[in-house]
Coordinates of C-alpha atoms and ligand atoms in Angstrom, one line a residue:
X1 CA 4.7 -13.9 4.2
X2 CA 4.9 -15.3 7.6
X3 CA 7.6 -17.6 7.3
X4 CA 9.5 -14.4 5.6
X5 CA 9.0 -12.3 8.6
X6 CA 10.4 -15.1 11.1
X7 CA 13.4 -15.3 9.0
X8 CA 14.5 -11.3 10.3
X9 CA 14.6 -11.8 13.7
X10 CA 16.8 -9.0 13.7
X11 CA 13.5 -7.1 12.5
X12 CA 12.1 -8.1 15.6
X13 CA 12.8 -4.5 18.5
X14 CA 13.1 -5.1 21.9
X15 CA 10.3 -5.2 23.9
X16 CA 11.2 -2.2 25.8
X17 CA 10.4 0.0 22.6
X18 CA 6.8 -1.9 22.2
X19 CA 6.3 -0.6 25.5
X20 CA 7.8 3.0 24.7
X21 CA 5.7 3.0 21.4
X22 CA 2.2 2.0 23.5
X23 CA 3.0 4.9 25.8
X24 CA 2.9 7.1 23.0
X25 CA 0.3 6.1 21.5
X26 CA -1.7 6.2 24.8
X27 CA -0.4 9.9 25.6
X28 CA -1.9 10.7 21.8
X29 CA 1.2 10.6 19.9
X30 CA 2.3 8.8 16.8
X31 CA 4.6 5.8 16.4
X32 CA 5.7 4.7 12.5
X33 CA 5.9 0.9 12.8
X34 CA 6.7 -1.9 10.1
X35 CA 4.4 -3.9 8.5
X36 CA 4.4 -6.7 5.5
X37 CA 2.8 -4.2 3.2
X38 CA 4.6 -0.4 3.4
X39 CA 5.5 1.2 6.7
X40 CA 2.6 2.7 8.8
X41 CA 2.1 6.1 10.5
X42 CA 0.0 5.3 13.4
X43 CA -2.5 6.7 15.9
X44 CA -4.8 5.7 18.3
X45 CA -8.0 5.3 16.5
X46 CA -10.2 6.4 19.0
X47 CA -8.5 9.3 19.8
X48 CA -9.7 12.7 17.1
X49 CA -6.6 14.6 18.2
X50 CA -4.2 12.1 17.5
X51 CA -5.8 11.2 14.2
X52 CA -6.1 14.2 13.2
X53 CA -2.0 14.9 13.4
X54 CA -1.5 12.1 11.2
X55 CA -3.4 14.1 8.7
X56 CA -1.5 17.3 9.6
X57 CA 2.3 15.6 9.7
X58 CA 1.2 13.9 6.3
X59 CA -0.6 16.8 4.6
X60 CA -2.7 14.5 3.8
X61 CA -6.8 16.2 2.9
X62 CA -8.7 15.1 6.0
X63 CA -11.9 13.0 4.2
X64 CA -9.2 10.7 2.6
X65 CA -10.5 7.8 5.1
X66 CA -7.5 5.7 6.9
X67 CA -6.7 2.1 7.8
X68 CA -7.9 0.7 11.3
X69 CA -5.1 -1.9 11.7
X70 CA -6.3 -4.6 14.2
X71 CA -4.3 -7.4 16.8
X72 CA -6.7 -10.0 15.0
X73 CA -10.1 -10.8 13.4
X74 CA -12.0 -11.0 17.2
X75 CA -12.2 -7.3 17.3
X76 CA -14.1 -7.1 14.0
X77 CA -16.8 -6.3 15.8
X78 CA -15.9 -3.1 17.6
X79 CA -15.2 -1.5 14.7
X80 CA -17.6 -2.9 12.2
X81 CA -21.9 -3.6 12.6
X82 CA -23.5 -6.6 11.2
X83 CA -20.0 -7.8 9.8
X84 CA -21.2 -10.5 6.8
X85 CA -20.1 -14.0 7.1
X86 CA -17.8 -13.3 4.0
X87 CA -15.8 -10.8 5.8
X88 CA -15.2 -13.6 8.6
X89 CA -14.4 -16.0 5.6
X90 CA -11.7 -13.6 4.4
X91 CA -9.9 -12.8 7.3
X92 CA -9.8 -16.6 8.5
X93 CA -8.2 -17.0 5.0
X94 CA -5.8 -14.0 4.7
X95 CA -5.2 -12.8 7.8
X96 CA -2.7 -11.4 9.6
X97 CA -2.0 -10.5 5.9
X98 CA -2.3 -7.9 2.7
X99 CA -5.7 -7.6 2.5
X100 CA -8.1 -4.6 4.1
X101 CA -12.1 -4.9 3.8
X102 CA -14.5 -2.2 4.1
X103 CA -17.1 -2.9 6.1
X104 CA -20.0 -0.5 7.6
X105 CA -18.8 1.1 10.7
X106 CA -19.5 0.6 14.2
X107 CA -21.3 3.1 16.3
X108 CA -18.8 5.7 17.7
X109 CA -16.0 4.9 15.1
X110 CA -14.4 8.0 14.9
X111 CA -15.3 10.3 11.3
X112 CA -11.6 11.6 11.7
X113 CA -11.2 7.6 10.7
X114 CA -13.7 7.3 7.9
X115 CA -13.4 10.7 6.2
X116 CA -17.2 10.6 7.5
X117 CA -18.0 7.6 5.6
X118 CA -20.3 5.6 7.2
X119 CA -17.9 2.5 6.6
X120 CA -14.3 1.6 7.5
X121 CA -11.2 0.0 6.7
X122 CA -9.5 -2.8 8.6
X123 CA -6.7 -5.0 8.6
X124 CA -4.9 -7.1 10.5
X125 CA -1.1 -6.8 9.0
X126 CA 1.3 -9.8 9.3
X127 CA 4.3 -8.2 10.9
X128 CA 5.5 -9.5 14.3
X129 CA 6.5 -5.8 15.4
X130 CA 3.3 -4.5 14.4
X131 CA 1.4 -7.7 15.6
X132 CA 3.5 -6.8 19.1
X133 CA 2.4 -3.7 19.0
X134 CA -1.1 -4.2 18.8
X135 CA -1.4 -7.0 21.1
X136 CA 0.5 -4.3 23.3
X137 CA -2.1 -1.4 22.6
X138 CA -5.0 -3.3 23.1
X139 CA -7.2 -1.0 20.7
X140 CA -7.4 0.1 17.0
X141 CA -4.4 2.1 15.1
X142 CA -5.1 4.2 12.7
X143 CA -1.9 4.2 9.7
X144 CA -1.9 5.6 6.7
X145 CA 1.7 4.8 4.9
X146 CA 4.1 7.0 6.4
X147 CA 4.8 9.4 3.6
X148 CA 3.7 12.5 3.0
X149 CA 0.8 12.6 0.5
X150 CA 0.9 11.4 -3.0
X151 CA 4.7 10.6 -2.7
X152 CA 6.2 7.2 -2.6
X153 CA 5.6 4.8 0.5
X154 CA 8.2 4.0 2.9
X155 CA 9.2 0.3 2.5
X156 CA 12.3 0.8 5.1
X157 CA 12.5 2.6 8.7
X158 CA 15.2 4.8 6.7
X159 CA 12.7 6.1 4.1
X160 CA 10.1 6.8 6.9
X161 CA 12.9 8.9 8.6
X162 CA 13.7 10.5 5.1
X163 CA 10.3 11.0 5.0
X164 CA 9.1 12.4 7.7
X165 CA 12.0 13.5 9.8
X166 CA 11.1 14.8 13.3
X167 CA 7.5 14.6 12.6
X168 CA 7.0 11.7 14.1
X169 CA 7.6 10.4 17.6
X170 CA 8.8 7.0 17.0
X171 CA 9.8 4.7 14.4
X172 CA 9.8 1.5 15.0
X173 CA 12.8 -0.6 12.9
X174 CA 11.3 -4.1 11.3
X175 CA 13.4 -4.0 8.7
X176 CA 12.2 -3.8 4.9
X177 CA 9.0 -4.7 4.2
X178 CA 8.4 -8.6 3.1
X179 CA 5.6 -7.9 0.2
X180 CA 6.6 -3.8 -0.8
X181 CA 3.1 -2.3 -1.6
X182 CA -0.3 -1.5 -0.2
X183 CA -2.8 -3.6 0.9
X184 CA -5.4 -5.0 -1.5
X185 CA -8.7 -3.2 -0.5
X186 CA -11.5 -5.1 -0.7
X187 CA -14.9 -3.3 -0.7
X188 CA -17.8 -5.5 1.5
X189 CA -20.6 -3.1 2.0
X190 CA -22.2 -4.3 -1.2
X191 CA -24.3 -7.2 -2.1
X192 CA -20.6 -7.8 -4.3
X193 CA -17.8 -7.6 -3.2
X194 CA -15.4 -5.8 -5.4
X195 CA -11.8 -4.6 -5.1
X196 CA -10.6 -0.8 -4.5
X197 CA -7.2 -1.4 -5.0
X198 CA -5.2 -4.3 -6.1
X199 CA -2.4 -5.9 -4.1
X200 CA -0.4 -8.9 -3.2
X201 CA -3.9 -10.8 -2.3
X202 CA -4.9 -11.4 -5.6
X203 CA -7.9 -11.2 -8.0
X204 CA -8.1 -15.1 -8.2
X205 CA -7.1 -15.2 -4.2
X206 CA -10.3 -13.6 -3.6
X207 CA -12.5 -15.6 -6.3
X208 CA -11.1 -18.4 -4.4
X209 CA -12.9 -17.8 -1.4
X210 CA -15.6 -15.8 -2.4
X211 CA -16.5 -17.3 -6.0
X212 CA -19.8 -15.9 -7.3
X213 CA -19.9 -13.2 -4.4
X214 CA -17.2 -11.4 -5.8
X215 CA -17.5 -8.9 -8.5
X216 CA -14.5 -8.3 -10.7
X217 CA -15.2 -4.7 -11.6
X218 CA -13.2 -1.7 -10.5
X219 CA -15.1 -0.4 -7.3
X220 CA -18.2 2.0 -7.7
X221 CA -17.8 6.0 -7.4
X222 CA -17.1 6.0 -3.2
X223 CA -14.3 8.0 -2.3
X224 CA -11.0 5.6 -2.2
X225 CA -8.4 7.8 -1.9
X226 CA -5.2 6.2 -2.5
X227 CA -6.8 5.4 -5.8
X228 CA -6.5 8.9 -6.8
X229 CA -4.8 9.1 -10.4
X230 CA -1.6 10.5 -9.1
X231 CA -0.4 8.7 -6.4
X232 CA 3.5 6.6 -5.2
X233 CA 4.7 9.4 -7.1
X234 CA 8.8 10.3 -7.0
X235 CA 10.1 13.6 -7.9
X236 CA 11.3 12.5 -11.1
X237 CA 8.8 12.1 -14.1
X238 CA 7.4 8.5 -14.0
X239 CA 6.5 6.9 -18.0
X240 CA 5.0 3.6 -17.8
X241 CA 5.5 2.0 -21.3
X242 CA 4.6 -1.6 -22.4
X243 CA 8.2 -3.1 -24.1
X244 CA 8.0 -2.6 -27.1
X245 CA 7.9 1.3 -26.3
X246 CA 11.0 1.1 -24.5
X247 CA 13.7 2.7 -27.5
X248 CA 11.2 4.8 -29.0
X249 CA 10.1 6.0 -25.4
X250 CA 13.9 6.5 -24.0
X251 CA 15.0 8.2 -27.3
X252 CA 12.3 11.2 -27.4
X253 CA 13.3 12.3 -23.8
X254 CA 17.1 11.8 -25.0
X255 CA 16.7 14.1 -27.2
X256 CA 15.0 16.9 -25.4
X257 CA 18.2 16.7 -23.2
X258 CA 16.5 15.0 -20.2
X259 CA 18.4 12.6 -17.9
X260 CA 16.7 9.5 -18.1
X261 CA 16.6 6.2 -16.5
X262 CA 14.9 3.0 -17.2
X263 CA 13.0 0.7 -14.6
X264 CA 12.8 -3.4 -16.0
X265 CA 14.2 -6.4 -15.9
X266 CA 16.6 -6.5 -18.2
X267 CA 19.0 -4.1 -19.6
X268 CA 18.2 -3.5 -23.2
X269 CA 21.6 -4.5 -25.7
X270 CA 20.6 -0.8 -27.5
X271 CA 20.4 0.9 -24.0
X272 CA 22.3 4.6 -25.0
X273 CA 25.0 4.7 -22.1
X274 CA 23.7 8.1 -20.8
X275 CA 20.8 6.3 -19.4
X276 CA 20.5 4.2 -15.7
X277 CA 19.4 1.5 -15.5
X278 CA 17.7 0.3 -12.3
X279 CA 17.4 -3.2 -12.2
X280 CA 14.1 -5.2 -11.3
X281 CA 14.2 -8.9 -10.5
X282 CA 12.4 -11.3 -12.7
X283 CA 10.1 -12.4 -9.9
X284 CA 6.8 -9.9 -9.3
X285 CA 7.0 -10.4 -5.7
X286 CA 10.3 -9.5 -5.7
X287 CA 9.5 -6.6 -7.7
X288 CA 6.9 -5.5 -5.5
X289 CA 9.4 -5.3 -2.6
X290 CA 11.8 -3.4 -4.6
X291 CA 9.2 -1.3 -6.2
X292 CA 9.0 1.8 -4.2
X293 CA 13.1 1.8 -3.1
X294 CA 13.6 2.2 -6.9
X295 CA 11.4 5.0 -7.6
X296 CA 13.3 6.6 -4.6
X297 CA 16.7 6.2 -6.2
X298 CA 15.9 7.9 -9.3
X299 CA 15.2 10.9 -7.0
X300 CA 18.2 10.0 -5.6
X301 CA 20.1 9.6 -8.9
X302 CA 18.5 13.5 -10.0
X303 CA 16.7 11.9 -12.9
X304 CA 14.5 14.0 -15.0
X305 CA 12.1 10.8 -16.2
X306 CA 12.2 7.3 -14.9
X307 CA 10.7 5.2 -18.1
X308 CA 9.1 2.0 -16.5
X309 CA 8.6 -1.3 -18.0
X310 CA 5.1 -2.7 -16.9
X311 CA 4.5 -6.3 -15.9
X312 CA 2.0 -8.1 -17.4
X313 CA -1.0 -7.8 -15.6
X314 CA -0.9 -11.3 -14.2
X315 CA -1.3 -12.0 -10.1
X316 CA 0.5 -9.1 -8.2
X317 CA 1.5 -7.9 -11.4
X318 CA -2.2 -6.1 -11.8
X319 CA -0.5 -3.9 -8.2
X320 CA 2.8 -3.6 -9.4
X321 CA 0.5 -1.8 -12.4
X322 CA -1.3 0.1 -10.6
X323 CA 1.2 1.6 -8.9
X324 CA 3.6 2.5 -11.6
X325 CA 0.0 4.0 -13.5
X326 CA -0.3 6.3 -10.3
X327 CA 3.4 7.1 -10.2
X328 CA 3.0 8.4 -14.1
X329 CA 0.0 10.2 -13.2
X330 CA -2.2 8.3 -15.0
X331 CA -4.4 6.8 -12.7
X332 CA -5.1 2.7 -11.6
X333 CA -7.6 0.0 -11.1
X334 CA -10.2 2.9 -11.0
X335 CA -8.8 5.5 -12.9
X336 CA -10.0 6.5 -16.5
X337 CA -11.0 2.6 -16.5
X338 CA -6.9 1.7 -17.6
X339 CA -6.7 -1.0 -15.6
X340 CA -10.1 -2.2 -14.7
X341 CA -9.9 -5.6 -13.2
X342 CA -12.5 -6.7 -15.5
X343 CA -10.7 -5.9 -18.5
X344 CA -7.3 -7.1 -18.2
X345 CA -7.6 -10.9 -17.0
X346 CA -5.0 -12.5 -14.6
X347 CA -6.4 -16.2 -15.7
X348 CA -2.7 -16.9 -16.4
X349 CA -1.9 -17.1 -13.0
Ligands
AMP1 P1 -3.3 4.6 2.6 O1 -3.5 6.0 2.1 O2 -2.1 3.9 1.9 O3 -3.2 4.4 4.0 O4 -4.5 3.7 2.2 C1 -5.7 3.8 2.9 C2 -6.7 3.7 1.8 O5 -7.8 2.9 2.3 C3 -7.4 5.0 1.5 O6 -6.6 5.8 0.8 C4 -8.7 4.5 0.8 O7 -8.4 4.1 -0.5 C5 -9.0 3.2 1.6 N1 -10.0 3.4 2.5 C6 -9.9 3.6 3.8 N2 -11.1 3.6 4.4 C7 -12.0 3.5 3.4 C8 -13.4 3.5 3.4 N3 -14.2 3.6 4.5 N4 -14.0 3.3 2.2 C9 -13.3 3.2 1.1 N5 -11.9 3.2 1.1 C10 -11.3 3.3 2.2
MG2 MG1 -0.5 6.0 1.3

């Protein structure tokens, strides 16, 4: 993901709005910046008012815990108590990179952070304006995606603006984002670890480093918002359909005279002509950057229903489920147990 970044140095801004951005972020305001996952809405962490406008700008409910992102794994342990030696294992292995742990909190974390859980989240991203930027700030930042809540995450410094308009005091321009979709969230404060949401870090990534101290069931009952079962949802009505579904799927909302449009890889030969097709490229990391840009288009093509083709639930293709599950409304890795890490292996990886 790295060596992606470093091919955009025209991602890279100026330093002169690194030090516009830490200004802002000092004097309580909020910056949108780029990273490798989705682009971030960001506050100082420490500081409750400026936290607490990231909920307000978002309208986002205010116990829906956020992200501390970090400059790199020595801070751990300002923000986290007694942080286990897995924890330390993980972020030598995946960071700066897709992956946030939950870890108990540190004394005077901030319950505007944590939705007044007593743990947090953390991550350091891999993004060298983000990177910059926290180097820059010196302290926590607080980012949620920069979209307002439940809708689709900004993957561009266009969709943030589409998004969120004036609202926010600074976006930063990096360019799209190198992997597309959220974080894995990887849940620490048990005896087992166990994922919260599925991303580009893998199921069998994290078995690699953990082996026996990783648990692959869908995380226990704690409030993970983000794995609510309507979530990355466009205007238009997403219906996730395995492919064999596709005809039968396309044809019933044909016929109730709604404009549809099909997300996959290829274009079906039978494919009725009223219908648009967005195209998805073969690779799932490539899908996974184009993901959230397409869901946006069929709001920007007016479509009624976007029928979408899921991936097998292989490597990032587990996410790229997840998120089209949430999109339809139908929850994800936690959600009515649909896509419980345990059930649906990714062994063919
Ligand atoms: P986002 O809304 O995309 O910024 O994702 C942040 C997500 O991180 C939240 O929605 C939660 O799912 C998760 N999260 C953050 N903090 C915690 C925490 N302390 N415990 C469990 N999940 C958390
Ligand atoms: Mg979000």
């Amino acid at each position: 993901m790295r060596e992606r970044n470093e091919r955009m140095p025209e991602a890279v801004a100026p330093s002169a709005r690194i030090g516009e951005a830490v200004a802002r972020l000092r004097a309580g305001g909020l910056v949108a910046f780029p990273t490798e996952t989705v682009y971030g809405l960001g506050a100082d962490a420490r500081n409750v008012l400026a936290v607490s406008q990231i909920f307000a700008v978002k309208d986002r409910p205010i116990e829906h815990p956020l992200i501390v992102h970090l400059a790199d794994a020595s801070q751990l342990g300002e923000w986290a108590r007694d942080v286990p030696r897995i924890a330390r294992r993980l972020a030598r292995t995946f960071w700066p990179g897709p992956l946030t742990m939950i870890l108990p909190r540190a004394r005077g974390v901030p319950d505007a952070v944590t939705g007044g859980l007593d743990t947090v989240a953390l991550r350091v991203p891999d993004h060298p304006l983000a990177l910059a930027l926290l180097r820059a700030f010196g302290g926590g930042i607080a980012a949620p995606s920069a979209n307002r809540y439940g809708r689709v995450s900004p993957t561009t410094a266009a969709h943030v603006r589409e998004e969120l308009g004036n609202a926010v005091d600074l976006v930063l321009d990096g360019g799209p984002c190198a992997v597309g979709i959220e974080s894995t969230i990887v849940d620490l404060t048990s005896p087992r670890a166990c994922i919260l949401r599925p991303g580009a870090v893998t199921k069998r990534d994290l078995m690699g480093v953990l082996g026996s101290a990783f648990s692959p069931i869908p995380g226990r009952s704690q409030r993970a918002p983000g794995c609510a079962a309507s979530h990355y949802a466009p205007s238009a009505r997403v219906v996730a359909v395995s492919p064999g579904e596709v005809a039968q799927v396309i044809d019933g909302w044909l016929g109730r005279g709604r404009r549809v449009g099909l997300l996959s890889t290829r274009r079906p030969a039978s494919l009725p002509s009223s219908v648009v097709w967005l195209p998805l490229a073969e690779e799932d990391s490539a899908q996974a950057r184009q993901l959230y840009a397409c869901l946006r288009q069929a709001d920007h093509l007016h479509l009624d229903v976007l029928v979408a083709v899921l991936p097998p639930a292989i490597g990032i293709g587990q996410a790229l489920r997840d998120r089209l599950r949430r999109a339809a409304g139908r929850g994800g890795v936690s959600g009515e147990g649909r896509l419980s890490v345990a059930a649906e292996s990714d062994d063919g990886q």
